[in-house]
Coordinates of C-alpha atoms and ligand atoms in Angstrom, one line a residue:
X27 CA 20.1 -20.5 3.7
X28 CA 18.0 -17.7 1.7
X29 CA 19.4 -14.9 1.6
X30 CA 16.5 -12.4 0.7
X31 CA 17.8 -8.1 0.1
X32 CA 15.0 -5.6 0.6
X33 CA 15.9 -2.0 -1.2
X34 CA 14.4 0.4 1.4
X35 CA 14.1 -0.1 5.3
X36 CA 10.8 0.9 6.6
X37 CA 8.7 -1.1 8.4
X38 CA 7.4 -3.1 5.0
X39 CA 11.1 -4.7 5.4
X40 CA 11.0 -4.7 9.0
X41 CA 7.7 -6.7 9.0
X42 CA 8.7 -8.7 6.2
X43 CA 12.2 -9.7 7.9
X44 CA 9.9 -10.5 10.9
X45 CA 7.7 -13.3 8.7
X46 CA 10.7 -14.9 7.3
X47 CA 12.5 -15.7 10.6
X48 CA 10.8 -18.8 10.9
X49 CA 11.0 -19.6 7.3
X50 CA 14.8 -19.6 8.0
X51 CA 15.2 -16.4 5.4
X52 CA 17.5 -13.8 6.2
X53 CA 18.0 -10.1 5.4
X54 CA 19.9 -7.5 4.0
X55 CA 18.5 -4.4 3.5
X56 CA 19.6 -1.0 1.4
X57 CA 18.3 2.2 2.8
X58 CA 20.0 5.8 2.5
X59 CA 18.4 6.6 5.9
X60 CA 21.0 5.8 8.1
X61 CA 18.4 5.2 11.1
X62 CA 16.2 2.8 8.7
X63 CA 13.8 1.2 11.1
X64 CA 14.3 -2.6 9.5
X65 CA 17.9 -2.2 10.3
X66 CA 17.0 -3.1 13.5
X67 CA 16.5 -6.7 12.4
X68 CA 19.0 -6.8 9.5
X69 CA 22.4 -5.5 8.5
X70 CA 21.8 -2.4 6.4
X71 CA 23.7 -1.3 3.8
X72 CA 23.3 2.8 4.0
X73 CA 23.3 3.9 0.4
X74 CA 21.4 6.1 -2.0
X75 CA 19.5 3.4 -4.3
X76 CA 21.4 5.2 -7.2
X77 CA 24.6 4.0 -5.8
X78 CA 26.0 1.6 -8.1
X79 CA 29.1 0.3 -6.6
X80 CA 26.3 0.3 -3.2
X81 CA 24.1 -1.9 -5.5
X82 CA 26.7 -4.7 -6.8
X83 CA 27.9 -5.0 -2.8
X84 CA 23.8 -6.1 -2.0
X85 CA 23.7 -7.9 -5.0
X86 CA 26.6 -10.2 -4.2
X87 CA 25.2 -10.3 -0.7
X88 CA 21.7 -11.8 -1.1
X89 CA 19.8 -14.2 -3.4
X90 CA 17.0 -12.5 -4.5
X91 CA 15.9 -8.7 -4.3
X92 CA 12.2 -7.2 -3.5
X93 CA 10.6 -3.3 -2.3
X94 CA 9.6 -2.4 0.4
X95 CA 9.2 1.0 -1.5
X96 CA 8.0 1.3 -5.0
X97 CA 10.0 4.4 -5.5
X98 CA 13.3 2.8 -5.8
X99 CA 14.0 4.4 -9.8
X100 CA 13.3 1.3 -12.4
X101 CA 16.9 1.9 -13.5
X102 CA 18.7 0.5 -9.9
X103 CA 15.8 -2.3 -10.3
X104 CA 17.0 -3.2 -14.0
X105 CA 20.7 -3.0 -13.2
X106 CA 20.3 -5.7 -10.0
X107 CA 18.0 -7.6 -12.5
X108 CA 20.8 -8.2 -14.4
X109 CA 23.1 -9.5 -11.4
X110 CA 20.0 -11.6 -9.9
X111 CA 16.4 -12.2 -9.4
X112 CA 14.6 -9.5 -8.8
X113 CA 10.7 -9.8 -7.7
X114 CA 8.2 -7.7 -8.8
X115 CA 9.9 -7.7 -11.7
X116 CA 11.7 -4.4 -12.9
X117 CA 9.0 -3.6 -15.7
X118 CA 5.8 -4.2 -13.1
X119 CA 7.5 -2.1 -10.6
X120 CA 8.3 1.0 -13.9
X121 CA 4.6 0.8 -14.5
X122 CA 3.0 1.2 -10.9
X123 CA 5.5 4.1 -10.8
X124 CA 3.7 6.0 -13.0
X125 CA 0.3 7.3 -12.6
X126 CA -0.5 7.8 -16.4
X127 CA 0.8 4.4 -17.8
X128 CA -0.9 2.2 -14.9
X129 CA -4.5 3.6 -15.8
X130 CA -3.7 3.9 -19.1
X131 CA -2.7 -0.3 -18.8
X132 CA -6.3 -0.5 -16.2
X133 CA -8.2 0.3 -19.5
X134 CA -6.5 -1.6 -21.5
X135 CA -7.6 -4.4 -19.2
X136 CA -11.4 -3.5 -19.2
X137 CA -11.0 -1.9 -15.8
X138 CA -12.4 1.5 -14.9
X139 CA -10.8 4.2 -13.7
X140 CA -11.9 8.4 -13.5
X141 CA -11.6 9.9 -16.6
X142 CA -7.7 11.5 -16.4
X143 CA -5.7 13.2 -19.1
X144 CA -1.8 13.9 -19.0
X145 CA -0.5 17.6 -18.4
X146 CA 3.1 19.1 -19.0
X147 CA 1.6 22.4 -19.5
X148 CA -0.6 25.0 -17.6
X149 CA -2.3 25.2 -21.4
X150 CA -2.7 21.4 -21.1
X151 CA -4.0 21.8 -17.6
X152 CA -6.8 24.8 -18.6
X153 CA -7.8 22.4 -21.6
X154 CA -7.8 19.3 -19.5
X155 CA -10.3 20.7 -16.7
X156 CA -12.5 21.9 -19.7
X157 CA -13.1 18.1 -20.9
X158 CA -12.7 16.7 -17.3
X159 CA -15.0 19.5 -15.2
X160 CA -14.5 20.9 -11.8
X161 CA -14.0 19.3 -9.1
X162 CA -11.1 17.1 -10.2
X163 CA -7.8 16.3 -9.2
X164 CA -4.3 17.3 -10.6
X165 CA -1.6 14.3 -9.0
X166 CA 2.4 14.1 -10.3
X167 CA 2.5 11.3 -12.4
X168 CA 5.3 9.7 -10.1
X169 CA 6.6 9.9 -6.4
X170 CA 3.2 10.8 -4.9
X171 CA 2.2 8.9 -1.8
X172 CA 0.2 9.2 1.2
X173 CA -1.9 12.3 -0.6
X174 CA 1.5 13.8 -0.9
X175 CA 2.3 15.7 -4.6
X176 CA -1.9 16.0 -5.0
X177 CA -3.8 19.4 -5.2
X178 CA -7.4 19.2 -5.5
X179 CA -9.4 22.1 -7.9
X180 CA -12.6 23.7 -7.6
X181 CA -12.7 26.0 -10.2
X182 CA -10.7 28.0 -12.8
X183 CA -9.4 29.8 -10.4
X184 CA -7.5 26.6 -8.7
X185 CA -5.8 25.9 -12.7
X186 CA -2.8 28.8 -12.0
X187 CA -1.9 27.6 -7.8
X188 CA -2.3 23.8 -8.5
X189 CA 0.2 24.4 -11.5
X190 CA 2.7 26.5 -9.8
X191 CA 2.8 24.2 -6.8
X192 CA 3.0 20.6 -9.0
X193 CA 3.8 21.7 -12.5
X194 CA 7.4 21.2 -11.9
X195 CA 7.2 17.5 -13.1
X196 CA 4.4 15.6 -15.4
X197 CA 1.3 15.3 -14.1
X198 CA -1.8 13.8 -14.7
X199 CA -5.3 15.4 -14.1
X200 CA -8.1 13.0 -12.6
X201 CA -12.0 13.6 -12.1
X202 CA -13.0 13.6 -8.6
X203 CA -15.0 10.6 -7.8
X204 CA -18.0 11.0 -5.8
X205 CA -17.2 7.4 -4.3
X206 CA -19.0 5.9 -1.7
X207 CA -16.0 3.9 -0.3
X208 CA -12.2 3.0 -0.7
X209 CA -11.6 -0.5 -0.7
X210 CA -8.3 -2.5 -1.6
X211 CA -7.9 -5.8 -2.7
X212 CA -4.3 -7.2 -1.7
X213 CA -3.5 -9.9 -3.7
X214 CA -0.4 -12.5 -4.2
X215 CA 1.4 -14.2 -6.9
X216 CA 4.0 -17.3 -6.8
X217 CA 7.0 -17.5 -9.4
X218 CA 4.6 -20.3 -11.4
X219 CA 1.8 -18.3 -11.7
X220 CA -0.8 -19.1 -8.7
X221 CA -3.1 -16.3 -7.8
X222 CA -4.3 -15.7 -4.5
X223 CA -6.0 -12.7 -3.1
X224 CA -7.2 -12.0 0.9
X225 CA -10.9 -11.1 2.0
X226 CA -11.8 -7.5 0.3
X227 CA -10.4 -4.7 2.7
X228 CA -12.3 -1.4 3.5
X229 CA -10.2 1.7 4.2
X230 CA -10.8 5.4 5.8
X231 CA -7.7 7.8 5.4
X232 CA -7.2 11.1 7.0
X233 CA -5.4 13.6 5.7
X234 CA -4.0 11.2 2.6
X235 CA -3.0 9.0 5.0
X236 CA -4.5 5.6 5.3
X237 CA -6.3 6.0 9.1
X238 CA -8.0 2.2 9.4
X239 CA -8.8 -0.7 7.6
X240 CA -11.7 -3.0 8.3
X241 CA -11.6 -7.0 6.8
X242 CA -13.7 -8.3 5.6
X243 CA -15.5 -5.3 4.4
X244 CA -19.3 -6.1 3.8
X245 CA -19.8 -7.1 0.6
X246 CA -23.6 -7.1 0.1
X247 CA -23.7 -6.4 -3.9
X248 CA -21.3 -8.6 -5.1
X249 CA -18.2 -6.3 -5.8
X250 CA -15.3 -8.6 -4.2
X251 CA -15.5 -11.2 -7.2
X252 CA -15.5 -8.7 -10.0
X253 CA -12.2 -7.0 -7.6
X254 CA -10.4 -10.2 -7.5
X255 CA -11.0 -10.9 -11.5
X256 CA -9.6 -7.5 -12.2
X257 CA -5.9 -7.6 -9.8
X258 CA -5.7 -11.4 -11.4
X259 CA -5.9 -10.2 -15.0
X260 CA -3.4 -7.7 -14.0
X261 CA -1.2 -9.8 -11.9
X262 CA -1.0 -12.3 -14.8
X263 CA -0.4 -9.1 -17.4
X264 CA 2.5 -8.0 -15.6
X265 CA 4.1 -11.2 -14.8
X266 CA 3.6 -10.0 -11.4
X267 CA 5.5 -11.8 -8.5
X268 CA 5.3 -11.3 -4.5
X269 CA 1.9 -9.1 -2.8
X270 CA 0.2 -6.1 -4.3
X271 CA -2.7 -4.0 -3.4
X272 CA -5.4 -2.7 -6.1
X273 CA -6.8 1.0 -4.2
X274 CA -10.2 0.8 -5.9
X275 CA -13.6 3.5 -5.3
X276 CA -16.5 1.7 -4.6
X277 CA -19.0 3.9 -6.7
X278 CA -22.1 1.7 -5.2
X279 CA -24.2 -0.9 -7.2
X280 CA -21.3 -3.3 -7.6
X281 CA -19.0 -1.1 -9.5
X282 CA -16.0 0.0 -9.2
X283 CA -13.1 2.3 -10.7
X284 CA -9.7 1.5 -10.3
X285 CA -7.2 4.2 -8.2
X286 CA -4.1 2.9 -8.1
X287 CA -1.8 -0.5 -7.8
X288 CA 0.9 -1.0 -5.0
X289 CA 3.5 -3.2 -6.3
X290 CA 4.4 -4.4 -2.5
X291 CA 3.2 -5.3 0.4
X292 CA 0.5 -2.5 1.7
X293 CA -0.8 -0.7 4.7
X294 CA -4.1 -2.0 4.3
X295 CA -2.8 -5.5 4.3
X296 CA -1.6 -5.6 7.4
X297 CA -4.7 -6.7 9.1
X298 CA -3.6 -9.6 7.6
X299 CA -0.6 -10.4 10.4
X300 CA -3.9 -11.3 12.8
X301 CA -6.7 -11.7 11.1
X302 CA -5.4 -14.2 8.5
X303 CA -4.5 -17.6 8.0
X304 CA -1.0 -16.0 6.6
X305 CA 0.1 -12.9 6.3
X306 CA 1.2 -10.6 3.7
X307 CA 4.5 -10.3 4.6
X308 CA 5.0 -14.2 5.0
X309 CA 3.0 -14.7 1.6
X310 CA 4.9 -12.1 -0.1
X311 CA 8.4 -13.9 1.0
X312 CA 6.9 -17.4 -0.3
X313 CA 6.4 -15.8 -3.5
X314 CA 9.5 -14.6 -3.9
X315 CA 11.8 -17.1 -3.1
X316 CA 9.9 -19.2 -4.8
X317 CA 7.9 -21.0 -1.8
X318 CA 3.9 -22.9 -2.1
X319 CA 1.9 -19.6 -1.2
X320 CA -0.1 -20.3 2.1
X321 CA -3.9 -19.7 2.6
X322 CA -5.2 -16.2 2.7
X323 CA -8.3 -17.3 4.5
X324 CA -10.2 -15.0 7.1
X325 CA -9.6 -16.4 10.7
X326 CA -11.9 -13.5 11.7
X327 CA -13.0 -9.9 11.2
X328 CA -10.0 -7.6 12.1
X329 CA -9.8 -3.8 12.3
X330 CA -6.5 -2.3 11.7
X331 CA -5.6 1.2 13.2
X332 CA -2.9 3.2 12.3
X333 CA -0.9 5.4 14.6
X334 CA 0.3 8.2 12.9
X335 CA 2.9 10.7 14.4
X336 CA 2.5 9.3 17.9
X337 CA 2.0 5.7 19.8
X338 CA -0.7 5.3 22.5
X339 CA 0.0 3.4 25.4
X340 CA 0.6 -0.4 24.8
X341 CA -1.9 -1.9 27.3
X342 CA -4.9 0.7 25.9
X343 CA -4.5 -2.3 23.2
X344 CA -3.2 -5.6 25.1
X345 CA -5.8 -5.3 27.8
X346 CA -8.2 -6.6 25.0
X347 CA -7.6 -10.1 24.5
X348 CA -7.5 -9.8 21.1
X349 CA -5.7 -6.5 20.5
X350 CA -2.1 -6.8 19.3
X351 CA 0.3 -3.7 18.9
X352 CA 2.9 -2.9 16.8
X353 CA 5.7 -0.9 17.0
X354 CA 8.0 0.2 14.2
X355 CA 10.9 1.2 16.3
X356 CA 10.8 4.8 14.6
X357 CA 11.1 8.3 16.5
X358 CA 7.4 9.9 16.6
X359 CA 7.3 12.5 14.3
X360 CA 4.2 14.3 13.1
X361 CA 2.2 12.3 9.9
X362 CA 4.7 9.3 10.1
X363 CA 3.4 5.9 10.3
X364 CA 5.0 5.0 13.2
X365 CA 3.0 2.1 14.1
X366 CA -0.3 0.2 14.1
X367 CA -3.3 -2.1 16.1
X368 CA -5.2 -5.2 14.8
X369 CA -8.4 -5.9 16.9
X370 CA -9.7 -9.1 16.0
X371 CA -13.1 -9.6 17.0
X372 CA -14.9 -13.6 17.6
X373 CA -17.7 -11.9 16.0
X374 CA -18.5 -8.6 14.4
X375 CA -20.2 -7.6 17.5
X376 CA -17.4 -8.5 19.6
X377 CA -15.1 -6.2 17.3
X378 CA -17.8 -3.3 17.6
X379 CA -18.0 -3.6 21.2
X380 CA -14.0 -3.5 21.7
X381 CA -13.5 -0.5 19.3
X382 CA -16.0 1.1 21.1
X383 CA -14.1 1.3 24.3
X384 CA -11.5 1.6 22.2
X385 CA -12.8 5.4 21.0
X386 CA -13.4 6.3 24.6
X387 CA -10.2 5.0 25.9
X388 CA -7.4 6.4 23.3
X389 CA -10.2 9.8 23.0
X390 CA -10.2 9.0 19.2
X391 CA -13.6 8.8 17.8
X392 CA -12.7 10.7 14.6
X393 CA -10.5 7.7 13.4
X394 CA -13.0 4.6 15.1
X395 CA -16.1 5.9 14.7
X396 CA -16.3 5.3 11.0
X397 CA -15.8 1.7 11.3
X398 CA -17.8 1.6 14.0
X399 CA -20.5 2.7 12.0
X400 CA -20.0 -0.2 9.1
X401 CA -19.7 -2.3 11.6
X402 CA -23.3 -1.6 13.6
Ligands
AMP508 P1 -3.7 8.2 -4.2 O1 -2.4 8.8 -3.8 O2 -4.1 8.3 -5.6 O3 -3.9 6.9 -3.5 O4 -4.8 9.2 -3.4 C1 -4.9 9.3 -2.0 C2 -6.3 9.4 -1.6 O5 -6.9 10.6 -2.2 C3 -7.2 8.3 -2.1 O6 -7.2 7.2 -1.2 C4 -8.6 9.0 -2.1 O7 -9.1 9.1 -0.8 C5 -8.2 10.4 -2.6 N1 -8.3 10.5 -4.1 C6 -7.3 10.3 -5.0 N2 -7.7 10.4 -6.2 C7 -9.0 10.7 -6.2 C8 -10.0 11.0 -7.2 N3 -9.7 11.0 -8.5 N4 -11.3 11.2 -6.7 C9 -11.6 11.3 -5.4 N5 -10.7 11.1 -4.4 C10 -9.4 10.8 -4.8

């Protein structure tokens, strides 16, 4: 028996300990939250991920160690690296932690990514907008998610508020990309190397906050090829093992720049659990314990929706035939991801025609209509 430990217990670990069940895997998680929605589905040790006497307990518990949050600091990472396998590995996980080294290791690559410069100071912030122009984007280096620890900047007189609100910690200044789309490419790799990525996804966010994901997004000049290239070069650079997602803009044309790498599975993935031949969170586990990695075919186009800070009615989504609902098992609060849909359509038409109803039924055009739209 596998014994697989998961440092943080959201509903990355909670889906992932889902997809292992029939792979005969079990769990242990670590999560200082002491009502850590995976811990519903495995025993939970409650600790801070600093805790070291907290650490060698999971360590002695389990066989392997993975995320299911990248913020876990690179030093708990290293220390259980030295007790066991640890997948990503510690040095992958460091670098997607940190805004400045991960596009500074994108154009290393060849990738592209908006012009960005590091600031410490508000005199490194006023020089930075000269070379980089207004409108631009002034993001901590680390622990920013969901659009969280972000300030955007219209003009000079943005330089003084941005930096009093962020300038607490190192930060890196971005242009603003007039992009036409976001689209991700979630990718995995096994312990000997093997690449595999899923169909190009296309995402809409609201609020910083990833709102629906569409798979496969249309492709019509050619940028999923160049996509895929770019997260296996990287992959292979890092050594990388288990699922990541590559954030990229879709500038139009075929090319792209490169926002940001997840090192786990991601939110715009989880189309994936339906609309694949396996899913992230199965393919990520394969990887990991050192399993063959399992096709990441398209069974058919799939629209995820997120529910964020409440849950509509289960049956607005099972009366479909090809609606599926799921739950995290967390209390609604607002902007938590407490939950998600994945509509799988026969045909694209099909999908359109559901999420239509859809709109009307749950009275939310703003976050369907979009894909709708891509999808007429
Ligand atoms: P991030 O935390 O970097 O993934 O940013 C969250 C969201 O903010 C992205 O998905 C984009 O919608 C937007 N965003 C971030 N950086 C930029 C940028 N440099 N230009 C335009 N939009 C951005």
């Amino acid at each position: 028996m596998m014994r697989v430990g998961i440092l943080g217990g959201g509903q990355l670990a909670r889906m992932m300990a889902l997809a292992g069940a029939p792979l005969g895997l079990q769990f242990r998680i670590l999560d200082v939250s002491r009502d850590a929605c995976a811990a519903q589905f495995a025993p939970q040790i409650v600790a801070d991920y600093t805790d070291r006497d907290a650490l060698e307990r999971f360590a002695a518990e389990v066989d392997v160690a993975t995320f299911d949050f990248e913020n876990v600091p690179a030093e708990s990472a290293r220390f259980l690296a030295e007790r066991l396998p640890v997948f990503p590995n510690p040095k992958a996980l460091a670098l997607a932690q940190d805004r400045l080294h991960e596009k500074t290791l994108f154009r290393e690559l060849g990738m592209g990514t908006a012009e960005f410069a590091a600031v410490e100071h508000l005199e490194e912030l006023r020089a930075a907008t000269a070379r980089i122009g207004f409108p631009c984007v002034l993001k901590t280096r680390r622990l920013g998610y969901d659009g969280k620890g972000q300030y955007r900047l219209y003009s000079a007189a943005d330089i003084e508020p941005a930096f009093a609100e962020l300038g607490h910690a190192p930060l890196i200044l971005e242009a603003f990309v007039a992009f036409q789309r976001e689209v991700s490419v979630v990718a995995v790799r096994s312990r000997q190397g093997e690449f595999r990525a899923w169909p190009l996804t296309q995402n809409w966010h609201a609020s910083g906050i990833l709102s629906a994901s569409l798979a496969p997004a249309p492709d019509p000049e050619g940028l999923a090829d160049k996509a895929f290239a770019a997260a296996e070069r990287l992959a292979h650079q890092l050594d990388y093992v288990g699922v990541f997602a590559l954030e990229l803009f879709d500038l139009g044309g075929g090319e792209f720049l490169v926002n940001e790498m997840a090192p786990r599975v991601h939110n715009s993935g989880h189309w994936t659990q339906q609309g694949a031949m396996t899913c992230q969170f199965a393919n990520h586990l394969r990887a990991v314990v050192g399993l063959p990695l399992g096709s990441t075919e398209l069974l058919a186009p799939t629209v995820m929706l997120n529910w964020v800070g409440d849950l509509p009615a289960r049956e607005t989504i099972l009366e479909y035939r090809r609606g599926y609902f799921h739950d995290y098992g967390k209390t609604p609060r607002a902007g938590r991801k407490v939950g998600h849909a994945n509509i799988v359509g026969a045909t694209h038409d099909e999908l359109a025609d559901e999420l239509e109803r859809l709109a009307d039924r749950l009275d939310r055009h703003a976050q369907i209509d979009p894909v709708l739209k891509v999808l007429r």
